[in-house]
PDB file of N, CA, C and O in Angstrom:
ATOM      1  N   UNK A   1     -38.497   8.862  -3.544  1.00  0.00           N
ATOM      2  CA  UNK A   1     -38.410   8.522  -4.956  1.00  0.00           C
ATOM      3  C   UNK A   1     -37.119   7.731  -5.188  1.00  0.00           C
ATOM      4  O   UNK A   1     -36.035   8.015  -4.678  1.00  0.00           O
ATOM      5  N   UNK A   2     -37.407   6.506  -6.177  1.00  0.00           N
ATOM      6  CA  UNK A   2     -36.024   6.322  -6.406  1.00  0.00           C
ATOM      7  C   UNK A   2     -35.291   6.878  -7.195  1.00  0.00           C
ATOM      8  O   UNK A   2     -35.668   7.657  -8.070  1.00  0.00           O
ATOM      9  N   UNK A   3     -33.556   6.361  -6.858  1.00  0.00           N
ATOM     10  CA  UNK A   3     -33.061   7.346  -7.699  1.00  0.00           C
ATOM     11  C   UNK A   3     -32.634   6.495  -8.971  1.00  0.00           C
ATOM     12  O   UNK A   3     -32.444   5.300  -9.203  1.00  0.00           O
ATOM     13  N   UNK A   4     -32.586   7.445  -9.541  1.00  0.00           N
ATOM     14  CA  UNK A   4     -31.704   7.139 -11.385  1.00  0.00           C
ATOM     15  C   UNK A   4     -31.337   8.027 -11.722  1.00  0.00           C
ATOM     16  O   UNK A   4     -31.675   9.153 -11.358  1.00  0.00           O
ATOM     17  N   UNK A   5     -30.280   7.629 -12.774  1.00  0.00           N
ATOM     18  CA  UNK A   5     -29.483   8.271 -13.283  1.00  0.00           C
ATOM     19  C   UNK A   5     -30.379   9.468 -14.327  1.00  0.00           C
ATOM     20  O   UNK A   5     -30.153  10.676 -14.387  1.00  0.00           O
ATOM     21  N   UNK A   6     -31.412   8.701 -15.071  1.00  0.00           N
ATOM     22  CA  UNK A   6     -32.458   9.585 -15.829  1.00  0.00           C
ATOM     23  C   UNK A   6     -32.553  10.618 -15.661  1.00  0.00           C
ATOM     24  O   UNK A   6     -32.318  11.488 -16.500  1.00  0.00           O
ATOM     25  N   UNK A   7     -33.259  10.949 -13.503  1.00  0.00           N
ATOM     26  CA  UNK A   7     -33.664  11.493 -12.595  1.00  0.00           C
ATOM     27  C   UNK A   7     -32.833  12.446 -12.228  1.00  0.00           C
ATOM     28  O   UNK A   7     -33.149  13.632 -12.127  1.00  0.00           O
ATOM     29  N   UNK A   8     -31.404  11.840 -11.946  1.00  0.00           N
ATOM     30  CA  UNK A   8     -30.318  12.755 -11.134  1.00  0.00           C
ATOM     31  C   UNK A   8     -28.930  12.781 -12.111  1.00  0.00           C
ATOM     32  O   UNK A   8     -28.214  11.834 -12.436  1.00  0.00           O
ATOM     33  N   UNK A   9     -28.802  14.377 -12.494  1.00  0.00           N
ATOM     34  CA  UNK A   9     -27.973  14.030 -13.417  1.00  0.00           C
ATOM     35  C   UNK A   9     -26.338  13.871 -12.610  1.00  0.00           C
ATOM     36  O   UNK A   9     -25.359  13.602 -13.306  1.00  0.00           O
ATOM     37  N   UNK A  10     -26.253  14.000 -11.636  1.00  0.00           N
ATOM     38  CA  UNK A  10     -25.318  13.912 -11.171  1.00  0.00           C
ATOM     39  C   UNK A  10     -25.227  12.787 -10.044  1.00  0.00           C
ATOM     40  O   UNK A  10     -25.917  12.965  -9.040  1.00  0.00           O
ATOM     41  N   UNK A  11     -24.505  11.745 -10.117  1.00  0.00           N
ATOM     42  CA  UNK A  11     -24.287  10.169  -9.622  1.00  0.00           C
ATOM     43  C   UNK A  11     -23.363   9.714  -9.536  1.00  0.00           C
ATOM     44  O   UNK A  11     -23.293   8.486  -9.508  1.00  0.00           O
ATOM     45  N   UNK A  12     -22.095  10.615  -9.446  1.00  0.00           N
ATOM     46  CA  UNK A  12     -20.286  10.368  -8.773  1.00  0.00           C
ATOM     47  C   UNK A  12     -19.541   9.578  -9.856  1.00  0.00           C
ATOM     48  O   UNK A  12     -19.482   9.498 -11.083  1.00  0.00           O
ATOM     49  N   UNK A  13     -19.008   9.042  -8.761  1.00  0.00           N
ATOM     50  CA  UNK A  13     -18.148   8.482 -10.209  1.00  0.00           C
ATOM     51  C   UNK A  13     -16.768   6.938  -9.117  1.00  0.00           C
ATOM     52  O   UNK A  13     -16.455   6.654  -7.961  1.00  0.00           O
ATOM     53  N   UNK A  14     -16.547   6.600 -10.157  1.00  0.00           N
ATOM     54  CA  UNK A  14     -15.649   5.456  -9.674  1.00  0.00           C
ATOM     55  C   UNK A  14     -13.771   6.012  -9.597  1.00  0.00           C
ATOM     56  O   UNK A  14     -13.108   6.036 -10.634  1.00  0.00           O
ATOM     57  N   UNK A  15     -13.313   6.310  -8.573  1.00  0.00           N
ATOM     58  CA  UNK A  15     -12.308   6.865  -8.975  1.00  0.00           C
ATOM     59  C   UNK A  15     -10.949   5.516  -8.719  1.00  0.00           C
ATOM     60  O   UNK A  15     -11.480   4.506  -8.258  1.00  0.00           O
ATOM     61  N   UNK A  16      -9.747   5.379  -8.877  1.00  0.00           N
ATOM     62  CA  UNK A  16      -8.758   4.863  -9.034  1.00  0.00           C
ATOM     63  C   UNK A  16      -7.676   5.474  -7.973  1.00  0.00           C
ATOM     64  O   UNK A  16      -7.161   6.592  -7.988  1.00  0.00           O
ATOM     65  N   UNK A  17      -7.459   4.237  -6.906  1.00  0.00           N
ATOM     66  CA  UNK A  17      -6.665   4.631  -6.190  1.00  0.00           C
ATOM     67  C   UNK A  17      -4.802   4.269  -6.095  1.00  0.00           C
ATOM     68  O   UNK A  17      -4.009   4.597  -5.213  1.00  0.00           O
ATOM     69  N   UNK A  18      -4.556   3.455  -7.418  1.00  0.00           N
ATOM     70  CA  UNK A  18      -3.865   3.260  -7.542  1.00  0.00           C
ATOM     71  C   UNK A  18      -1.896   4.295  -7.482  1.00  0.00           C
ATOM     72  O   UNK A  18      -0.869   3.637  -7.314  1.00  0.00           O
ATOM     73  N   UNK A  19      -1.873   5.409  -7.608  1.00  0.00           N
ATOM     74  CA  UNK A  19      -1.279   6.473  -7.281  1.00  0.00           C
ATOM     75  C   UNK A  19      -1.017   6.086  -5.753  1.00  0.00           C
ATOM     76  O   UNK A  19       0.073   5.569  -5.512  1.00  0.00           O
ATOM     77  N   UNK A  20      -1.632   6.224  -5.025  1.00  0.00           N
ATOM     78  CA  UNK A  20      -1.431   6.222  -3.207  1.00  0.00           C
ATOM     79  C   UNK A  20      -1.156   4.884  -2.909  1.00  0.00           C
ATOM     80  O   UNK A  20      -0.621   4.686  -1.818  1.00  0.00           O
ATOM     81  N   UNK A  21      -1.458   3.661  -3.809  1.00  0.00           N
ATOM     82  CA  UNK A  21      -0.942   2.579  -3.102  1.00  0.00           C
ATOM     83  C   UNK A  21       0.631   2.963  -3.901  1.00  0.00           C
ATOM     84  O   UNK A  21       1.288   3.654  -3.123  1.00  0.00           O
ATOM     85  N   UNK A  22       1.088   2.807  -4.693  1.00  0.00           N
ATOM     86  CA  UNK A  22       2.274   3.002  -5.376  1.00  0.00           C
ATOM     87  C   UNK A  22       3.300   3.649  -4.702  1.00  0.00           C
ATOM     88  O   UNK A  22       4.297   3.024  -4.340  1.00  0.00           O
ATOM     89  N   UNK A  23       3.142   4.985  -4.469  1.00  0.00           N
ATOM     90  CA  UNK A  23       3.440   5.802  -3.707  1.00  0.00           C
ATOM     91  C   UNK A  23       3.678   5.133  -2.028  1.00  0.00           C
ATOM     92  O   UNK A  23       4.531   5.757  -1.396  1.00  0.00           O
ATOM     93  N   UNK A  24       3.115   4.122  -1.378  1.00  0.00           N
ATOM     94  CA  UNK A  24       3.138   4.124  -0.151  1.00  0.00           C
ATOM     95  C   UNK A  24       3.956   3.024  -0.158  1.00  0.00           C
ATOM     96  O   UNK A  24       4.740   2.770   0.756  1.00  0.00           O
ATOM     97  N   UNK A  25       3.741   2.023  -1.644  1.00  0.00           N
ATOM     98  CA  UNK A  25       5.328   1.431  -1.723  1.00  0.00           C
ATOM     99  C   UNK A  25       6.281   1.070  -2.203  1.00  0.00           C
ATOM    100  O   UNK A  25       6.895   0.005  -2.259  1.00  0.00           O
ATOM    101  N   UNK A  26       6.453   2.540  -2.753  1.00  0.00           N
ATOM    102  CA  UNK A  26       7.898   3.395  -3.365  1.00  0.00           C
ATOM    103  C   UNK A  26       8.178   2.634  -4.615  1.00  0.00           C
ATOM    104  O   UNK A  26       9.280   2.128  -4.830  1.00  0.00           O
ATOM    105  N   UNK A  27       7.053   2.550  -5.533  1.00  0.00           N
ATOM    106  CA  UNK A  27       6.791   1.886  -6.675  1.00  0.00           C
ATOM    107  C   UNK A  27       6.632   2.927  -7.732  1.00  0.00           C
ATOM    108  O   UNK A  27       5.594   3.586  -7.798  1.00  0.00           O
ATOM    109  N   UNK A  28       7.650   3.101  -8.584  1.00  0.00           N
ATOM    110  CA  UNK A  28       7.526   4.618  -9.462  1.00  0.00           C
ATOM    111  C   UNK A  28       6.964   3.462 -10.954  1.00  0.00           C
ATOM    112  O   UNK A  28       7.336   2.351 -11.332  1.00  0.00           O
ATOM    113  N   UNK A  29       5.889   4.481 -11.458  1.00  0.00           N
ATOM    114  CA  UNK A  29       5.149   4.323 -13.028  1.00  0.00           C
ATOM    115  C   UNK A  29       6.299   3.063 -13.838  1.00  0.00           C
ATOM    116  O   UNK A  29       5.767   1.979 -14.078  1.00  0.00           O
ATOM    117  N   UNK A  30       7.417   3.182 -14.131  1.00  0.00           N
ATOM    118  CA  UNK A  30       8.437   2.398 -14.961  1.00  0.00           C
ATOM    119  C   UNK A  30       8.280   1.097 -14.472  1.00  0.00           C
ATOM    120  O   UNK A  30       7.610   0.262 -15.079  1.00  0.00           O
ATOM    121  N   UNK A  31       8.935   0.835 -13.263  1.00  0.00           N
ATOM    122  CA  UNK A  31       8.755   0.011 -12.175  1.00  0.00           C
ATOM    123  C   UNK A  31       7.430  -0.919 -12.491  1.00  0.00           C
ATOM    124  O   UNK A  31       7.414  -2.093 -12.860  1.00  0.00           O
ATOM    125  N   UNK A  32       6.247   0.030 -12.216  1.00  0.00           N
ATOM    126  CA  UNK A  32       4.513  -0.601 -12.388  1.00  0.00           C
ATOM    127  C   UNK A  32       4.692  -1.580 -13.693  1.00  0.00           C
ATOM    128  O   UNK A  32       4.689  -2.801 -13.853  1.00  0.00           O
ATOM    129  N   UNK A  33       4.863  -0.348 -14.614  1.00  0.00           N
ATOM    130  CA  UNK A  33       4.482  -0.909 -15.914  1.00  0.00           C
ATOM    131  C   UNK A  33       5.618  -2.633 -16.532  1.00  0.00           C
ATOM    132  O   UNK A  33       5.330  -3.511 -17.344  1.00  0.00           O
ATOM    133  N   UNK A  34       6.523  -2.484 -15.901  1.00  0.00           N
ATOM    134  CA  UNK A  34       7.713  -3.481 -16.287  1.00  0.00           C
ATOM    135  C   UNK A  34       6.945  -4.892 -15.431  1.00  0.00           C
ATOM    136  O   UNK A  34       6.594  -5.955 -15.943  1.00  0.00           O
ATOM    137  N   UNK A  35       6.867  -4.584 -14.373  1.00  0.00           N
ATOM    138  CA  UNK A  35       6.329  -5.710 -13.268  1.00  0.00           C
ATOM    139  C   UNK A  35       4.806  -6.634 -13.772  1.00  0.00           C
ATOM    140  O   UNK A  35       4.493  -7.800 -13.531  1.00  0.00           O
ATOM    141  N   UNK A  36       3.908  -5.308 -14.731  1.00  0.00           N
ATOM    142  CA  UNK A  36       2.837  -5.687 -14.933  1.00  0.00           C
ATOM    143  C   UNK A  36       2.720  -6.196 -16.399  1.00  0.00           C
ATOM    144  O   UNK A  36       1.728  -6.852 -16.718  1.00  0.00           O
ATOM    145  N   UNK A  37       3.559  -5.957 -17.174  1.00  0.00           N
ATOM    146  CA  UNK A  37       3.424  -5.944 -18.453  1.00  0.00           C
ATOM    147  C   UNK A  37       2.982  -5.291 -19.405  1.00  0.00           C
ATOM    148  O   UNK A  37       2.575  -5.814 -20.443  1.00  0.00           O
ATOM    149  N   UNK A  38       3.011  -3.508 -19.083  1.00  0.00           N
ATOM    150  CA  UNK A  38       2.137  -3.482 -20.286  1.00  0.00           C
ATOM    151  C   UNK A  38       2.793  -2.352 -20.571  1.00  0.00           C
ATOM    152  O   UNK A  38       3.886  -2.252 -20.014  1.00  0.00           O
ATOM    153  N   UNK A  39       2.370  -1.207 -21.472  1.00  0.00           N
ATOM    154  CA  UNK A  39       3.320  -0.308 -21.833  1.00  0.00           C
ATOM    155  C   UNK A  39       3.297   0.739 -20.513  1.00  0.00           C
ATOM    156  O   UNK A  39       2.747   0.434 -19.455  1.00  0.00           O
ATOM    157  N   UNK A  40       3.955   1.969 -20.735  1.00  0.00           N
ATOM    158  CA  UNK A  40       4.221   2.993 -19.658  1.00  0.00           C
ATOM    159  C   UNK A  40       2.919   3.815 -19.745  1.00  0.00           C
ATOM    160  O   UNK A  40       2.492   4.275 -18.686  1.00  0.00           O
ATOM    161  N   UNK A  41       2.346   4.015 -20.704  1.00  0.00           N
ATOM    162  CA  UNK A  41       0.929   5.198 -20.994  1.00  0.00           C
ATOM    163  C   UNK A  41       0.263   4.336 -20.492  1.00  0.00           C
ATOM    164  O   UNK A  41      -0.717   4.988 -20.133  1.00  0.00           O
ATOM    165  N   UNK A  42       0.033   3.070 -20.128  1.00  0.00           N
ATOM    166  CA  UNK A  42      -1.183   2.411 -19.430  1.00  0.00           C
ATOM    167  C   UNK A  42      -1.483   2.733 -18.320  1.00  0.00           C
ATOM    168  O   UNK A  42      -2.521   3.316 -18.008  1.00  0.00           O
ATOM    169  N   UNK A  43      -0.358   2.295 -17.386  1.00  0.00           N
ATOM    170  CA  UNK A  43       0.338   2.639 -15.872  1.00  0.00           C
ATOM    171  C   UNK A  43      -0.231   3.815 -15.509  1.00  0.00           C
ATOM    172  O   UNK A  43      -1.111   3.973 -14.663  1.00  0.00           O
ATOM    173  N   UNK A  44       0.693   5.234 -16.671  1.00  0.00           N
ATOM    174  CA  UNK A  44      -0.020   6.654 -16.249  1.00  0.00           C
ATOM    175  C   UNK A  44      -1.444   6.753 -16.121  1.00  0.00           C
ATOM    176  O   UNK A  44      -1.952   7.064 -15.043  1.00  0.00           O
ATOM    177  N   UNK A  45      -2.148   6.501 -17.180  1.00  0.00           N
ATOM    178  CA  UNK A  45      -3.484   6.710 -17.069  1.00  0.00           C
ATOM    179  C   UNK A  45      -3.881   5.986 -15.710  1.00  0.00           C
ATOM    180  O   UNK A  45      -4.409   6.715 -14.870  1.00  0.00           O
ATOM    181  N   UNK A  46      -3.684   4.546 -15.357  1.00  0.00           N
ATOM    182  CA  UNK A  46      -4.494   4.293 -14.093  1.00  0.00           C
ATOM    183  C   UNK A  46      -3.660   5.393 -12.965  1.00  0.00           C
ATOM    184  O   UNK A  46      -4.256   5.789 -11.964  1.00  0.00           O
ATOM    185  N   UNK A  47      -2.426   5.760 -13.221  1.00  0.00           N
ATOM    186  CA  UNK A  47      -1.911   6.640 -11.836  1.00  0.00           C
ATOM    187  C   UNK A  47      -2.683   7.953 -11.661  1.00  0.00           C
ATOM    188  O   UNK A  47      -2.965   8.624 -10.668  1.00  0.00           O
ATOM    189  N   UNK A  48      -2.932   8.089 -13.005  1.00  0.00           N
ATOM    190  CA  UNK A  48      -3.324   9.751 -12.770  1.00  0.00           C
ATOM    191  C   UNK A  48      -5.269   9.744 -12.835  1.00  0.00           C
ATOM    192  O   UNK A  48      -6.059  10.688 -12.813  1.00  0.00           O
ATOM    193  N   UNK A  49      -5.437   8.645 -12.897  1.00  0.00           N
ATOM    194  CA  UNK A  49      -6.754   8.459 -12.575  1.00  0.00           C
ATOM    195  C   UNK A  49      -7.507   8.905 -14.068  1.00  0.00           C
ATOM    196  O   UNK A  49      -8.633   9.386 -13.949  1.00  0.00           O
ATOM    197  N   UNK A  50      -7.200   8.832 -14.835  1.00  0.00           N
ATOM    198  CA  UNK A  50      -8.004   8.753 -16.186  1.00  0.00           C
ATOM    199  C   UNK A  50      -8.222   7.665 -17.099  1.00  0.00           C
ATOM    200  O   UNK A  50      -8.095   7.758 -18.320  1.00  0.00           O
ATOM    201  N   UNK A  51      -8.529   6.710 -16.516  1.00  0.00           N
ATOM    202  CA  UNK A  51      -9.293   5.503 -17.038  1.00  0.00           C
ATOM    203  C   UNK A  51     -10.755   5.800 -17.281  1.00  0.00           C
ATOM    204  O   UNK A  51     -11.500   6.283 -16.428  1.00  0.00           O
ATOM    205  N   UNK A  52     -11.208   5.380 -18.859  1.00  0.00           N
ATOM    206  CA  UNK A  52     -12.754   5.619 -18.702  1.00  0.00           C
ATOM    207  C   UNK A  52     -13.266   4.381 -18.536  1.00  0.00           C
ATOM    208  O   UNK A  52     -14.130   4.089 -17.709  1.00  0.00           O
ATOM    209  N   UNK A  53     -12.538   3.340 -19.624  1.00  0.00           N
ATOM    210  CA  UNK A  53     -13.167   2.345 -19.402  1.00  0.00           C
ATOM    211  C   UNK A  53     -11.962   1.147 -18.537  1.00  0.00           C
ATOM    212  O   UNK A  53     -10.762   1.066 -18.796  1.00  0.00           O
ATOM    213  N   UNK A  54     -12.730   0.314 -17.478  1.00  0.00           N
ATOM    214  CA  UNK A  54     -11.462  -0.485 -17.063  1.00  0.00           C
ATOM    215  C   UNK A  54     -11.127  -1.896 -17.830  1.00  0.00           C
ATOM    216  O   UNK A  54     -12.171  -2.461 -18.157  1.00  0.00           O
ATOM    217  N   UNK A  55     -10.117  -2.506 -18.147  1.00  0.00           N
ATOM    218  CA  UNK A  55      -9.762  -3.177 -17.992  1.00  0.00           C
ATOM    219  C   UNK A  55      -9.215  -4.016 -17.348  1.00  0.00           C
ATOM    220  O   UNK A  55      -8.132  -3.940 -16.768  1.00  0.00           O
ATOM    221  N   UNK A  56     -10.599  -5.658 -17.469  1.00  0.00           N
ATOM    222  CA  UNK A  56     -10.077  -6.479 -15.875  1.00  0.00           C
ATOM    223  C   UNK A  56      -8.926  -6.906 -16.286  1.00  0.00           C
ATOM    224  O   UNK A  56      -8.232  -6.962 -15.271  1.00  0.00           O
ATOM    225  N   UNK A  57      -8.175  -7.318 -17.385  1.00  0.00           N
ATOM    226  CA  UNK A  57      -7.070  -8.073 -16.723  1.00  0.00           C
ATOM    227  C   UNK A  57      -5.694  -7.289 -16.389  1.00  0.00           C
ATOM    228  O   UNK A  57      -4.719  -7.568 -15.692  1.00  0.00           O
ATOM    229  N   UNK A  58      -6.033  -6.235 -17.158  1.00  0.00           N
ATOM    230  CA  UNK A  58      -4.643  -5.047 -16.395  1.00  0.00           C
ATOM    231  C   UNK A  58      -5.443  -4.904 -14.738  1.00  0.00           C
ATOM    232  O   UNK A  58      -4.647  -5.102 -13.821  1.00  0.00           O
ATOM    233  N   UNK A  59      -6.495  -4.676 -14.421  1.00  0.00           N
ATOM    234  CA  UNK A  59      -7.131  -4.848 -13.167  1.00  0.00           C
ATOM    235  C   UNK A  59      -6.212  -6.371 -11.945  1.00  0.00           C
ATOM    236  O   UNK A  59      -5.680  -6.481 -10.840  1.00  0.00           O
ATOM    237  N   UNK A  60      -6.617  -7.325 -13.323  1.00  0.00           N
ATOM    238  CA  UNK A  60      -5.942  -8.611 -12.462  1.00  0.00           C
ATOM    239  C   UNK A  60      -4.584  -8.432 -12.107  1.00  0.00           C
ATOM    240  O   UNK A  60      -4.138  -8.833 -11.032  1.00  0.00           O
ATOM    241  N   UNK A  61      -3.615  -7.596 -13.332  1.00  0.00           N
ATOM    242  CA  UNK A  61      -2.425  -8.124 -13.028  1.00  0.00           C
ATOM    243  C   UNK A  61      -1.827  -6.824 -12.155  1.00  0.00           C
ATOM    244  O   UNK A  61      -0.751  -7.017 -11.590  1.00  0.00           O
ATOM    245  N   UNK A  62      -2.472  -5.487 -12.009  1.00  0.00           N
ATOM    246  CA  UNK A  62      -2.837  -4.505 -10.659  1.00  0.00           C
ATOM    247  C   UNK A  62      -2.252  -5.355  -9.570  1.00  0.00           C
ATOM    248  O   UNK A  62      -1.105  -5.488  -9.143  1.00  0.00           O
ATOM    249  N   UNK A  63      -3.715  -6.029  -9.174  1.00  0.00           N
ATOM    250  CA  UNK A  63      -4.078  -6.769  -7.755  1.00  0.00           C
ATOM    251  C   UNK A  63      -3.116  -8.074  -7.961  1.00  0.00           C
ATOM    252  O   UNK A  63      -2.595  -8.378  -6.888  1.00  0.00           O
ATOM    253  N   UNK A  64      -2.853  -8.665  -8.704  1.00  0.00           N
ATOM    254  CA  UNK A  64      -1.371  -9.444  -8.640  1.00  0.00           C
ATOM    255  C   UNK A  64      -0.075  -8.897  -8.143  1.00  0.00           C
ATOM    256  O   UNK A  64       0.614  -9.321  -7.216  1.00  0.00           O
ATOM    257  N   UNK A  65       0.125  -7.900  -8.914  1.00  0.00           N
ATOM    258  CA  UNK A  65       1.690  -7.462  -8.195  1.00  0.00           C
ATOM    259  C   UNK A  65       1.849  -6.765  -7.142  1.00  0.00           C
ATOM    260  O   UNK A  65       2.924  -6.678  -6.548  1.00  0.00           O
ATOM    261  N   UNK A  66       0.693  -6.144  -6.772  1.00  0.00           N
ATOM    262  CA  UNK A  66       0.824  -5.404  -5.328  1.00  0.00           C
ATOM    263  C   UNK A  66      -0.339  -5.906  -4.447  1.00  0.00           C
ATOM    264  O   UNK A  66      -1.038  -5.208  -3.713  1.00  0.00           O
ATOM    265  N   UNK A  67      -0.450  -7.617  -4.703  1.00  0.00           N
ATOM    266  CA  UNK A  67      -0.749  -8.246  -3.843  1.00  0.00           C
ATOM    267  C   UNK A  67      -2.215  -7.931  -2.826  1.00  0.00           C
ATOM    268  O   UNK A  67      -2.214  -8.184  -1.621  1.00  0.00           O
ATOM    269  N   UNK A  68      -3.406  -7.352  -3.546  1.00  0.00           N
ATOM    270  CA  UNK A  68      -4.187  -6.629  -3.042  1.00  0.00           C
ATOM    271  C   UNK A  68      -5.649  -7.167  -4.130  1.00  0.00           C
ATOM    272  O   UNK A  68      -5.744  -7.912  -5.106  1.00  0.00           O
ATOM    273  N   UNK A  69      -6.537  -6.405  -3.402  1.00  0.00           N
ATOM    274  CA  UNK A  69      -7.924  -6.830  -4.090  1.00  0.00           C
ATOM    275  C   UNK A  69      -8.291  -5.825  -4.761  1.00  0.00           C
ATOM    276  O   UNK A  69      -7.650  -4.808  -4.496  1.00  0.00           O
ATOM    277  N   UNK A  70      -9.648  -5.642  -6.084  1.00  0.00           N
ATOM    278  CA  UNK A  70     -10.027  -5.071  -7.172  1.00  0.00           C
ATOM    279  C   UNK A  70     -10.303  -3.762  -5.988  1.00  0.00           C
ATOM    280  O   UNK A  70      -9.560  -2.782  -5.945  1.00  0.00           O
ATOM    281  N   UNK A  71     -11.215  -3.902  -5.278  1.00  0.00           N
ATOM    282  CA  UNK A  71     -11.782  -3.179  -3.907  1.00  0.00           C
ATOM    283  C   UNK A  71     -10.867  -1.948  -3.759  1.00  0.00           C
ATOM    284  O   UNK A  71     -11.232  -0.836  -4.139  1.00  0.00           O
ATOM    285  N   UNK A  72      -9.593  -2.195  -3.159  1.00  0.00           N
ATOM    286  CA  UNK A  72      -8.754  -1.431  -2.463  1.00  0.00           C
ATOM    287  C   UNK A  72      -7.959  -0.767  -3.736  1.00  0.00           C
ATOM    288  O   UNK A  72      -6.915  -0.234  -3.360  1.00  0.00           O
ATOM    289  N   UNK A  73      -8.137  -0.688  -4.824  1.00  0.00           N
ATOM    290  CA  UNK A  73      -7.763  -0.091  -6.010  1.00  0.00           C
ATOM    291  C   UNK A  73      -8.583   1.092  -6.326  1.00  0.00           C
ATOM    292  O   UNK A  73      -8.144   2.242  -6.347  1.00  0.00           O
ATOM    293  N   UNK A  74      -9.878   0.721  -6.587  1.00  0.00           N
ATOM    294  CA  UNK A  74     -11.308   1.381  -6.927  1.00  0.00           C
ATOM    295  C   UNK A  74     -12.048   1.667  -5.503  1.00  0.00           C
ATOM    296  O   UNK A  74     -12.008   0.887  -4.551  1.00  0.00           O
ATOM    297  N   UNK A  75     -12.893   3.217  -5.524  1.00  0.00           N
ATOM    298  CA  UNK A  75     -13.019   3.744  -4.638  1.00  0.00           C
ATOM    299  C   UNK A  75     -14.293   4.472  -5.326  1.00  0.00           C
ATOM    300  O   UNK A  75     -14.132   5.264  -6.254  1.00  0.00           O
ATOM    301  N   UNK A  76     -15.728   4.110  -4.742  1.00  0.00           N
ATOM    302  CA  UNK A  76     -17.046   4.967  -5.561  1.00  0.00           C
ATOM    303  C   UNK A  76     -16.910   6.528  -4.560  1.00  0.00           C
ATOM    304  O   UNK A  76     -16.506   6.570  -3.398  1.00  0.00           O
ATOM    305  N   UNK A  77     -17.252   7.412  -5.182  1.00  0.00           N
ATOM    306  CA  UNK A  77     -17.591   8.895  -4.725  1.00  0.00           C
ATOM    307  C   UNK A  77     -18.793   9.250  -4.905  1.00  0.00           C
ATOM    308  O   UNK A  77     -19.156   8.807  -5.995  1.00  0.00           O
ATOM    309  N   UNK A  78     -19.490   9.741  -4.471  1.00  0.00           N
ATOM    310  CA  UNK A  78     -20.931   9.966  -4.652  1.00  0.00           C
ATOM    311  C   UNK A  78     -20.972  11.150  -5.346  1.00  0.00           C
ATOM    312  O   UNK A  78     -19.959  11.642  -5.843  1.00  0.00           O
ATOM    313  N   UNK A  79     -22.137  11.683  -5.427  1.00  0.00           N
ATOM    314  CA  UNK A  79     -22.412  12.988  -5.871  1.00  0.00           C
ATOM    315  C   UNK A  79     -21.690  14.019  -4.961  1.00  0.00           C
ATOM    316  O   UNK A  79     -22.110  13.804  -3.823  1.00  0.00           O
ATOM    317  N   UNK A  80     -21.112  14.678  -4.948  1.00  0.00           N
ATOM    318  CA  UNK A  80     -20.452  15.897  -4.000  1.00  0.00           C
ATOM    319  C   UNK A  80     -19.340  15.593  -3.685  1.00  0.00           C
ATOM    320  O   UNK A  80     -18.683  16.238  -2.868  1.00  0.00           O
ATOM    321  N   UNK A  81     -18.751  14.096  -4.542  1.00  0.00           N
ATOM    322  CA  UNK A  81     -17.586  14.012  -3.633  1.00  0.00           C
ATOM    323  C   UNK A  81     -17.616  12.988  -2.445  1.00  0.00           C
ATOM    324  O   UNK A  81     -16.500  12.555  -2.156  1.00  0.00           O
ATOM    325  N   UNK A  82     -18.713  12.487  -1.660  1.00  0.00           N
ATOM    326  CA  UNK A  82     -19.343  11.747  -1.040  1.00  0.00           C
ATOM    327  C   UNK A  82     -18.972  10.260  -1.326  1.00  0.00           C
ATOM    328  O   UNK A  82     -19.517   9.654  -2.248  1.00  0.00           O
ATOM    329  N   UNK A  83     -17.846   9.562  -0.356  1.00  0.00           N
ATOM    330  CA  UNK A  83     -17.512   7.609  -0.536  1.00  0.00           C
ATOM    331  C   UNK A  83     -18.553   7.372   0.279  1.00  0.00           C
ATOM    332  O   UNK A  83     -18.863   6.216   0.565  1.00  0.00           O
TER     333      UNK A  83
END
């Protein structure tokens, strides 16, 4: 059967990996937000992974300053937890 969302109420989710790239190069939230332009509560939310909806061009200017693609930011999980 195929699947849908209709069908299966459970279908993962898109999570934000932004925290672990930061972290790996020694890039603290203040830092993010100054480099990227935007306020400090923006930054947190993508660090702590509570974005509902994204925004591409805070997305663009992400993958601008730490020199990286939309891809290696965003990370799908399946149902269970399952990339």
């Amino acid at each position: 059967m195929e699947s849908s969302i209709l069908l299966k109420r459970e279908y993962g989710a898109v999570c934000l990996r932004l925290r672990e790239m930061m972290d790996r190069r020694g890039i603290n939230r203040n830092q993010m937000a100054r480099r990227v332009g935007v306020r400090f509560e923006v930054v947190d939310k993508w660090y702590r992974d509570e974005v509902e909806k994204l925004d591409l061009d805070v997305l663009a200017r992400l993958c601008f300053v730490l020199d990286c693609q939309p891809g290696e930011l965003l990370a799908y999980r399946g149902p269970g937890g399952k990339a």
